[in-house]
Coordinates of C-alpha atoms in Angstrom, one line a residue:
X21 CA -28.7 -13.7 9.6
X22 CA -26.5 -15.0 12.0
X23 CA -23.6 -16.7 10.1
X24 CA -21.4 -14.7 8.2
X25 CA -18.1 -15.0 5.9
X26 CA -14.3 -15.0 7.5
X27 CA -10.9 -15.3 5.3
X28 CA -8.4 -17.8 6.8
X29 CA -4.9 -18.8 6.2
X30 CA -5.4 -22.1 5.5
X31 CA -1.4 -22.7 5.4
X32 CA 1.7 -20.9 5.1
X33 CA 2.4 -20.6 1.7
X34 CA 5.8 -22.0 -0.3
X35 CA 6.4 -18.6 -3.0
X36 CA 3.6 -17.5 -4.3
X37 CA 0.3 -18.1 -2.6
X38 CA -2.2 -20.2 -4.4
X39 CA -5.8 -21.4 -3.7
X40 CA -4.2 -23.7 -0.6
X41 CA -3.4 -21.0 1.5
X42 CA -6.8 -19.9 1.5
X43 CA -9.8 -21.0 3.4
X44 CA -13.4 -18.9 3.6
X45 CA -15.1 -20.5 6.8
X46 CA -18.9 -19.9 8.5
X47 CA -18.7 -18.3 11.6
X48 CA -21.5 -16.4 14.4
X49 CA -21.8 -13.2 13.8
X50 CA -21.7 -12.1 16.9
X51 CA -23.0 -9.5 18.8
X52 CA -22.2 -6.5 20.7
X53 CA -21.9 -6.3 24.6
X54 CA -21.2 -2.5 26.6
X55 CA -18.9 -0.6 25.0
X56 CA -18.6 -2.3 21.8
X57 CA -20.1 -2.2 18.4
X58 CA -20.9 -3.9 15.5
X59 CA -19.2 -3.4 12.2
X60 CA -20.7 -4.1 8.6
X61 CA -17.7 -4.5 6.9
X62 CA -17.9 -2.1 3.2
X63 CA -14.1 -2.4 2.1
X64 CA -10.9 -4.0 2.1
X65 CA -7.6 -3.2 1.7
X66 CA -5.4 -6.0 0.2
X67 CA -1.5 -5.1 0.6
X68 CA 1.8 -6.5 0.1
X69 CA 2.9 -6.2 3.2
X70 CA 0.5 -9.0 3.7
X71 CA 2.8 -11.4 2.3
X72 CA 5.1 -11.4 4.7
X73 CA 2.7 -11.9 7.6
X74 CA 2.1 -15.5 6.1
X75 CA 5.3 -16.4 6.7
X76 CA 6.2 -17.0 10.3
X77 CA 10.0 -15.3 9.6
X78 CA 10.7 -12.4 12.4
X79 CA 9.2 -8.9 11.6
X80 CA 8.3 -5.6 12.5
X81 CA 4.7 -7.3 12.8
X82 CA 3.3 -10.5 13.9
X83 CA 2.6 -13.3 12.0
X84 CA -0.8 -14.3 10.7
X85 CA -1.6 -17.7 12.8
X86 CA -2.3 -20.5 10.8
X87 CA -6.4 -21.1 10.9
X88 CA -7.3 -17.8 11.9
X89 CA -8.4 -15.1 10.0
X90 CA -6.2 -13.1 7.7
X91 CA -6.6 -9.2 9.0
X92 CA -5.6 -5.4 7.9
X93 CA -7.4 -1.9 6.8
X94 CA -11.3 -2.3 6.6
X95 CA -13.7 0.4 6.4
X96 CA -16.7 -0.2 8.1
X97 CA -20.1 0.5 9.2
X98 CA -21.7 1.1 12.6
X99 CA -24.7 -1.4 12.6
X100 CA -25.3 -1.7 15.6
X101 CA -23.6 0.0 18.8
X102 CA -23.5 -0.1 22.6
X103 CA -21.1 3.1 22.9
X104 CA -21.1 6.1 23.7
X105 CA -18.8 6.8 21.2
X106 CA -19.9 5.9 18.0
X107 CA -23.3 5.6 16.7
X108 CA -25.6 3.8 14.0
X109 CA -24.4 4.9 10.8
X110 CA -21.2 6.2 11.0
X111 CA -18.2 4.9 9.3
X112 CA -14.9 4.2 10.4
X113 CA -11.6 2.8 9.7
X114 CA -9.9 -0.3 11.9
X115 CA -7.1 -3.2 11.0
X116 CA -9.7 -5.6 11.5
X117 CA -10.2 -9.5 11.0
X118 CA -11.1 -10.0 7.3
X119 CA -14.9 -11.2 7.6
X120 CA -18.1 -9.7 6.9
X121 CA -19.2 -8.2 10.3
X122 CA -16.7 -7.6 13.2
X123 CA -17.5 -7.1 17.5
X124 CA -15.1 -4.8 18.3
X125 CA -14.4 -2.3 21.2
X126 CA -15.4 1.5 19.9
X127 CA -12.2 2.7 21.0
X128 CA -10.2 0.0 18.4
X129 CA -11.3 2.0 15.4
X130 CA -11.8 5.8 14.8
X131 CA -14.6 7.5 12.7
X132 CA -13.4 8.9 9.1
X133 CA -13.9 11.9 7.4
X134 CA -13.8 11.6 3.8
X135 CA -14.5 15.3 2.6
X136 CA -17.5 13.8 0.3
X137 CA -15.2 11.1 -1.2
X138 CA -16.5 7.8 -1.2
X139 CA -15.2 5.8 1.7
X140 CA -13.2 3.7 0.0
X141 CA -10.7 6.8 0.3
X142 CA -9.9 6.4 4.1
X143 CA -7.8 2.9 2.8
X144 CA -6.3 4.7 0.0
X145 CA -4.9 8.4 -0.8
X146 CA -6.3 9.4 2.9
X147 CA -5.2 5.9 4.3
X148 CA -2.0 4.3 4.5
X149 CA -1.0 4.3 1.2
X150 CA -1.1 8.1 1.1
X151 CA 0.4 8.5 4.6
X152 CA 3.2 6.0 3.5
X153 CA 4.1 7.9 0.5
X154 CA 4.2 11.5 2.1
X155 CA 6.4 10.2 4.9
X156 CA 8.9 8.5 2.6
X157 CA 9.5 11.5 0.0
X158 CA 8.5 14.3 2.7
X159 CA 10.3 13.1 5.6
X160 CA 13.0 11.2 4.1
X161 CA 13.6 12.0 0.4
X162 CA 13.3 15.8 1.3
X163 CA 12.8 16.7 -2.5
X164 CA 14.3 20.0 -3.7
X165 CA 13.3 22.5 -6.4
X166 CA 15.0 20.8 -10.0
X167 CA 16.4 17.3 -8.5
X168 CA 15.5 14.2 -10.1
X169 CA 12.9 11.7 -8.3
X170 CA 12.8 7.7 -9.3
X171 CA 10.0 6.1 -8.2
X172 CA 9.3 2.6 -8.5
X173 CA 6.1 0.9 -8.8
X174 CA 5.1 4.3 -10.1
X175 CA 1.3 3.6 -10.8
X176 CA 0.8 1.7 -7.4
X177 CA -0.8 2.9 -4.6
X178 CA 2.1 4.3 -2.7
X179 CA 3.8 5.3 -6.2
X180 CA 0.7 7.6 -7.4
X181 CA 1.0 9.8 -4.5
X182 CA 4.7 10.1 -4.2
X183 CA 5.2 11.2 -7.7
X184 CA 2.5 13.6 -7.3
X185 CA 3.9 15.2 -3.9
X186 CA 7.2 15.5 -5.6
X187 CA 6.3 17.3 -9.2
X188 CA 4.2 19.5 -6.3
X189 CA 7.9 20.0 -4.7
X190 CA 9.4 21.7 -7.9
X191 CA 11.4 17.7 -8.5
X192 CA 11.4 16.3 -11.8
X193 CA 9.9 13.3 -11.4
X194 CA 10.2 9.8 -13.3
X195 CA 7.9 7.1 -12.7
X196 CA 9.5 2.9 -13.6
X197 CA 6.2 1.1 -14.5
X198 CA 4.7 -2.4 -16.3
X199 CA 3.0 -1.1 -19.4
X200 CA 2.3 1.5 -21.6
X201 CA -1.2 1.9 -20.0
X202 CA 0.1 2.9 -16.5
X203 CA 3.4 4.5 -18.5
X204 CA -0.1 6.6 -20.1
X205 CA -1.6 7.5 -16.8
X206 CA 1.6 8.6 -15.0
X207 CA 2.1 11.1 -17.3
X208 CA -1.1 12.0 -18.3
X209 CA -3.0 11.7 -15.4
X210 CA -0.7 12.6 -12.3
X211 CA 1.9 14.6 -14.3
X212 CA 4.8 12.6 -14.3
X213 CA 7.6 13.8 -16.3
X214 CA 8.7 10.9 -17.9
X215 CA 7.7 7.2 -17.5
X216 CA 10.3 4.1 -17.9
X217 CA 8.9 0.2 -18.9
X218 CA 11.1 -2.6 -16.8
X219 CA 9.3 -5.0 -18.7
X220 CA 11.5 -3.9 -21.9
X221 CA 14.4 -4.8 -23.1
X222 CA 16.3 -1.5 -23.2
X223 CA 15.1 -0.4 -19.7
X224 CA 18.4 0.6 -18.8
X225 CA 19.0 3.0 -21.6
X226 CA 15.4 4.2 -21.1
X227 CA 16.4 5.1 -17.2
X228 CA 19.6 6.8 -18.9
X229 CA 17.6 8.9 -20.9
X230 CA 15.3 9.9 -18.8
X231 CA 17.5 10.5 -15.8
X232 CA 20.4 12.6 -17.8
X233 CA 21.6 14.3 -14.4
X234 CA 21.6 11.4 -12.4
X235 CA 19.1 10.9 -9.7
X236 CA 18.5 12.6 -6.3
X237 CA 15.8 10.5 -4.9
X238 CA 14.6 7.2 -5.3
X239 CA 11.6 6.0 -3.5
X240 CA 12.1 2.1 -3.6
X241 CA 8.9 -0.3 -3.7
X242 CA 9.7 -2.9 -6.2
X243 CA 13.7 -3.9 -5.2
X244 CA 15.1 -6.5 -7.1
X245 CA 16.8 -6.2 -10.9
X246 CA 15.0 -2.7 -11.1
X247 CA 16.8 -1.3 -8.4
X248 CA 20.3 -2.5 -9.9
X249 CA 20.1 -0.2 -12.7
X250 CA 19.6 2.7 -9.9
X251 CA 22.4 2.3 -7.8
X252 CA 25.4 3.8 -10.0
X253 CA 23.0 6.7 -11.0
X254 CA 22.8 7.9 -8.0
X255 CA 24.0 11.3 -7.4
X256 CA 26.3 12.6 -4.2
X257 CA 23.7 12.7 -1.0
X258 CA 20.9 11.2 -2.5
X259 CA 18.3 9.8 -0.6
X260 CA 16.3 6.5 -0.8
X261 CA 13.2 6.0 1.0
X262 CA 12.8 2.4 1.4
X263 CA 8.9 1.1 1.6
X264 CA 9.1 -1.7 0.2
X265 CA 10.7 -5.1 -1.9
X266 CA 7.8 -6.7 -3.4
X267 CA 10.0 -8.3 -6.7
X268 CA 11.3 -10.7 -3.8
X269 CA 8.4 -11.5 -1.7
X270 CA 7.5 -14.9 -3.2
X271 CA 11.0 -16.5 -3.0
X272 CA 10.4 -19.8 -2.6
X273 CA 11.9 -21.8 0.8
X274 CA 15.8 -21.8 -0.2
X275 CA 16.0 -19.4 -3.1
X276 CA 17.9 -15.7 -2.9
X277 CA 17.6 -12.2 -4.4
X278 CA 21.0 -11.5 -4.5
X279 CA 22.0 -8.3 -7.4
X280 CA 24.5 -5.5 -6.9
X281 CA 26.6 -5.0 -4.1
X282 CA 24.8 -1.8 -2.8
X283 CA 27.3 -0.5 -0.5
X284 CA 30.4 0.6 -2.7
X285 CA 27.2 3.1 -4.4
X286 CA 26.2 4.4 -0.9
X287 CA 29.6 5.5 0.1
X288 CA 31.0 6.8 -3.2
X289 CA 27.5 9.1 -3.0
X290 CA 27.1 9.2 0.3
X291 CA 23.7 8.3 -0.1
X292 CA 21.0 8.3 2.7
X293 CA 19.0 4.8 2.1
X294 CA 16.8 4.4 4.8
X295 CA 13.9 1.8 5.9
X296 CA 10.6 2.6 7.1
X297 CA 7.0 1.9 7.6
X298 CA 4.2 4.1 8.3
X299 CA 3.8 3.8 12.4
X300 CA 7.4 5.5 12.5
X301 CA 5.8 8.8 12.2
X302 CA 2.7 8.5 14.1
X303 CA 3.1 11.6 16.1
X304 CA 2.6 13.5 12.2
X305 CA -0.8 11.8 11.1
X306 CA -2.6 14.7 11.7
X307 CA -0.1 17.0 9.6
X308 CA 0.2 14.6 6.8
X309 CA -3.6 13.9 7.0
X310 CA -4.2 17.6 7.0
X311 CA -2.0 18.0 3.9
X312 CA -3.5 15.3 2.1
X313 CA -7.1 15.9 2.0
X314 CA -6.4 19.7 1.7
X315 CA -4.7 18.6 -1.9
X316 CA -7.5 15.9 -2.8
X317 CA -10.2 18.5 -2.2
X318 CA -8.6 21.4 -4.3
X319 CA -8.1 19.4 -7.0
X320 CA -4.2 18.8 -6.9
X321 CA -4.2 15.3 -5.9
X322 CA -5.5 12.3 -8.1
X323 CA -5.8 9.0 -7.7
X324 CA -7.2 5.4 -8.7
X325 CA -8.3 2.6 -7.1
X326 CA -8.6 -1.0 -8.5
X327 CA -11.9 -2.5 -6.7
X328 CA -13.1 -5.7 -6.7
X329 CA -16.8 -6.8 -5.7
X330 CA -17.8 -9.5 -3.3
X331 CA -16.2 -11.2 -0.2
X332 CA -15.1 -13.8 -2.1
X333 CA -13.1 -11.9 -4.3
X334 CA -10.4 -11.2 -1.2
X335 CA -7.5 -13.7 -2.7
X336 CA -7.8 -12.5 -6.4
X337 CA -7.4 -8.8 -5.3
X338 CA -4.2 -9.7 -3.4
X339 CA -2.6 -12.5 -5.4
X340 CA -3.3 -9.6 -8.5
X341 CA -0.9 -7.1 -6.3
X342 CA 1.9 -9.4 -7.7
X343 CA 1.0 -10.1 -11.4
X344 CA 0.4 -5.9 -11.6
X345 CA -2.2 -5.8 -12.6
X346 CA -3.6 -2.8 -10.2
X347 CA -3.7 0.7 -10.6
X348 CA -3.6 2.9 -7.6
X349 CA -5.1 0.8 -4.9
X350 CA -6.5 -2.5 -4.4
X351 CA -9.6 -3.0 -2.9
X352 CA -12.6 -5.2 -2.2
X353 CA -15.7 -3.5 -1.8
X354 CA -17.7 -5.7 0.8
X355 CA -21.0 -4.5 0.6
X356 CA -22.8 -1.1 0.3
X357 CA -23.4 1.2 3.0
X358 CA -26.7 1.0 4.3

């Protein structure tokens, strides 16, 4: 076989993306010249962040170009390989072109260990998503023995191993969810101490009562009317990890998200609200990697993973990121390993 699938942006979308932004195109599958290898593509990660690269607004990272293929965490397989580096077989981990076989230089992705997980792993609790949330609670939110931790987007990727780290750290920790059945697995599954709807009328009161002492630490994914009701709960030198907005990603051309005046909060608390992403800490992979799969391989770390089948299936997995309809990750498994 020599033509294979790719995923392009078809268009830059206008709120929320739609089958228009979309295009799956034929393409060579290529081959490998010295040095490089060729990559069987078995999962991939689909991500909010994602959102804004179809929009050609400044950011920390360049926009996807219009017409060429959408890109971000694949896991992969070594098909076939002219490096020293790598060999047939061995799977690794790359931000790579979304298609089903990539020609890439061996020293562009790096082999992954998954400690007998499946591989699927390296995109999720041992991928970003796990590295993102132990750098925005460990680093930032510095969680201390009986504080209260609010997490947002609770039963997302991020979410299910920030809650986890802090319970681990002594916190009490509450988890703001979409429905009773991810309200169910917080608590029963990752040992959340108590789990708050949004999606209900008394949310507020339900934040109230399950935040008596105010809160210490709020790891913010969601943003929006959510993270109004936190502001004035906030307790003196609280912290707030920032990873994410995703309630205002798919503003449409004109339109604002525009709630409480944050600031008068911040200095009445002196709160520490700080931005990140998860190439800030680079020079602590290793550490956080270290910490991570030492948890998931004693037992003390869970987590779920929302997987897709088939290629095609790339635009349903993300556009479902936004309609939460996810647990844990989101992922499209490509293909098997061979």
């Amino acid at each position: 076989m020599t033509q294979q699938q790719q995923l392009i942006l078809q268009e830059r979308p206008n709120g929320l993306p739609n089958d228009s932004t979309f295009q799956f195109k034929e393409v060579e599958k290529g081959t490998p010249k010295d040095g490089e290898v060729l990559l069987k593509t078995l999962y991939v990660s689909v991500d909010p962040y994602m959102r804004g690269r179809m929009s050609d607004a400044p950011s920390y990272v360049a926009p996807f170009k219009v017409g060429e293929p959408l890109a971000g965490g694949v896991v992969a397989q070594v098909v076939e390989t002219k490096s020293d580096q790598l060999q047939k077989g061995d799977i690794v981990r790359g931000n790579l072109p979304f298609q089903e076989y990539n020609v890439e230089k061996s020293d562009q992705v790096s082999k992954v260990q998954t400690n007998g997980l499946d591989p699927s792993a390296a995109l999720s609790v041992l991928g970003m998503p796990g590295l993102t949330a132990y750098f925005g609670l460990m680093h930032i939110g510095k969680p201390k023995r009986g504080e209260t931790v609010v997490i947002s987007g609770a039963a997302g990727a991020v979410g299910q191993v920030a809650g986890q780290l802090a319970k681990q750290a002594g916190a009490k920790v509450v988890g703001i969810v979409g429905s009773e059945e991810k309200a169910d697995y917080i608590k029963d599954k990752l040992g959340y101490d108590k789990a708050v709807e949004y999606k209900k009328d008394d949310f507020g009161k339900q934040l109230k009562d399950a935040c008596p002492d105010g809160i210490d630490i709020y790891y913010e994914n969601v943003g929006g009317e959510i993270s109004d009701h936190i502001w004035p709960m906030l307790n003196t030198f609280a912290r707030v990890p920032v990873c994410g907005a995703i309630s205002s990603y798919n503003l449409k051309e004109g339109e604002q998200d525009i709630g409480l005046r944050v600031q008068q909060f911040l200095v009445k608390s002196r709160v520490l609200m700080q931005g990140f992403i998860v190439g800030d800490f680079s020079d602590h992979y290793a550490e956080a990697y270290e910490e991570l799969a030492n948890a998931v391989s004693k037992g003390n770390l869970h987590y779920e993973e929302t997987i897709y089948e088939g290629f095609q299936k790339i635009p349903d997995a993300f556009l479902g990121l936004f309609s939460g309809k996810n647990i844990g990750k989101q992922l499209v498994k490509v293909s098997e390993p061979e």
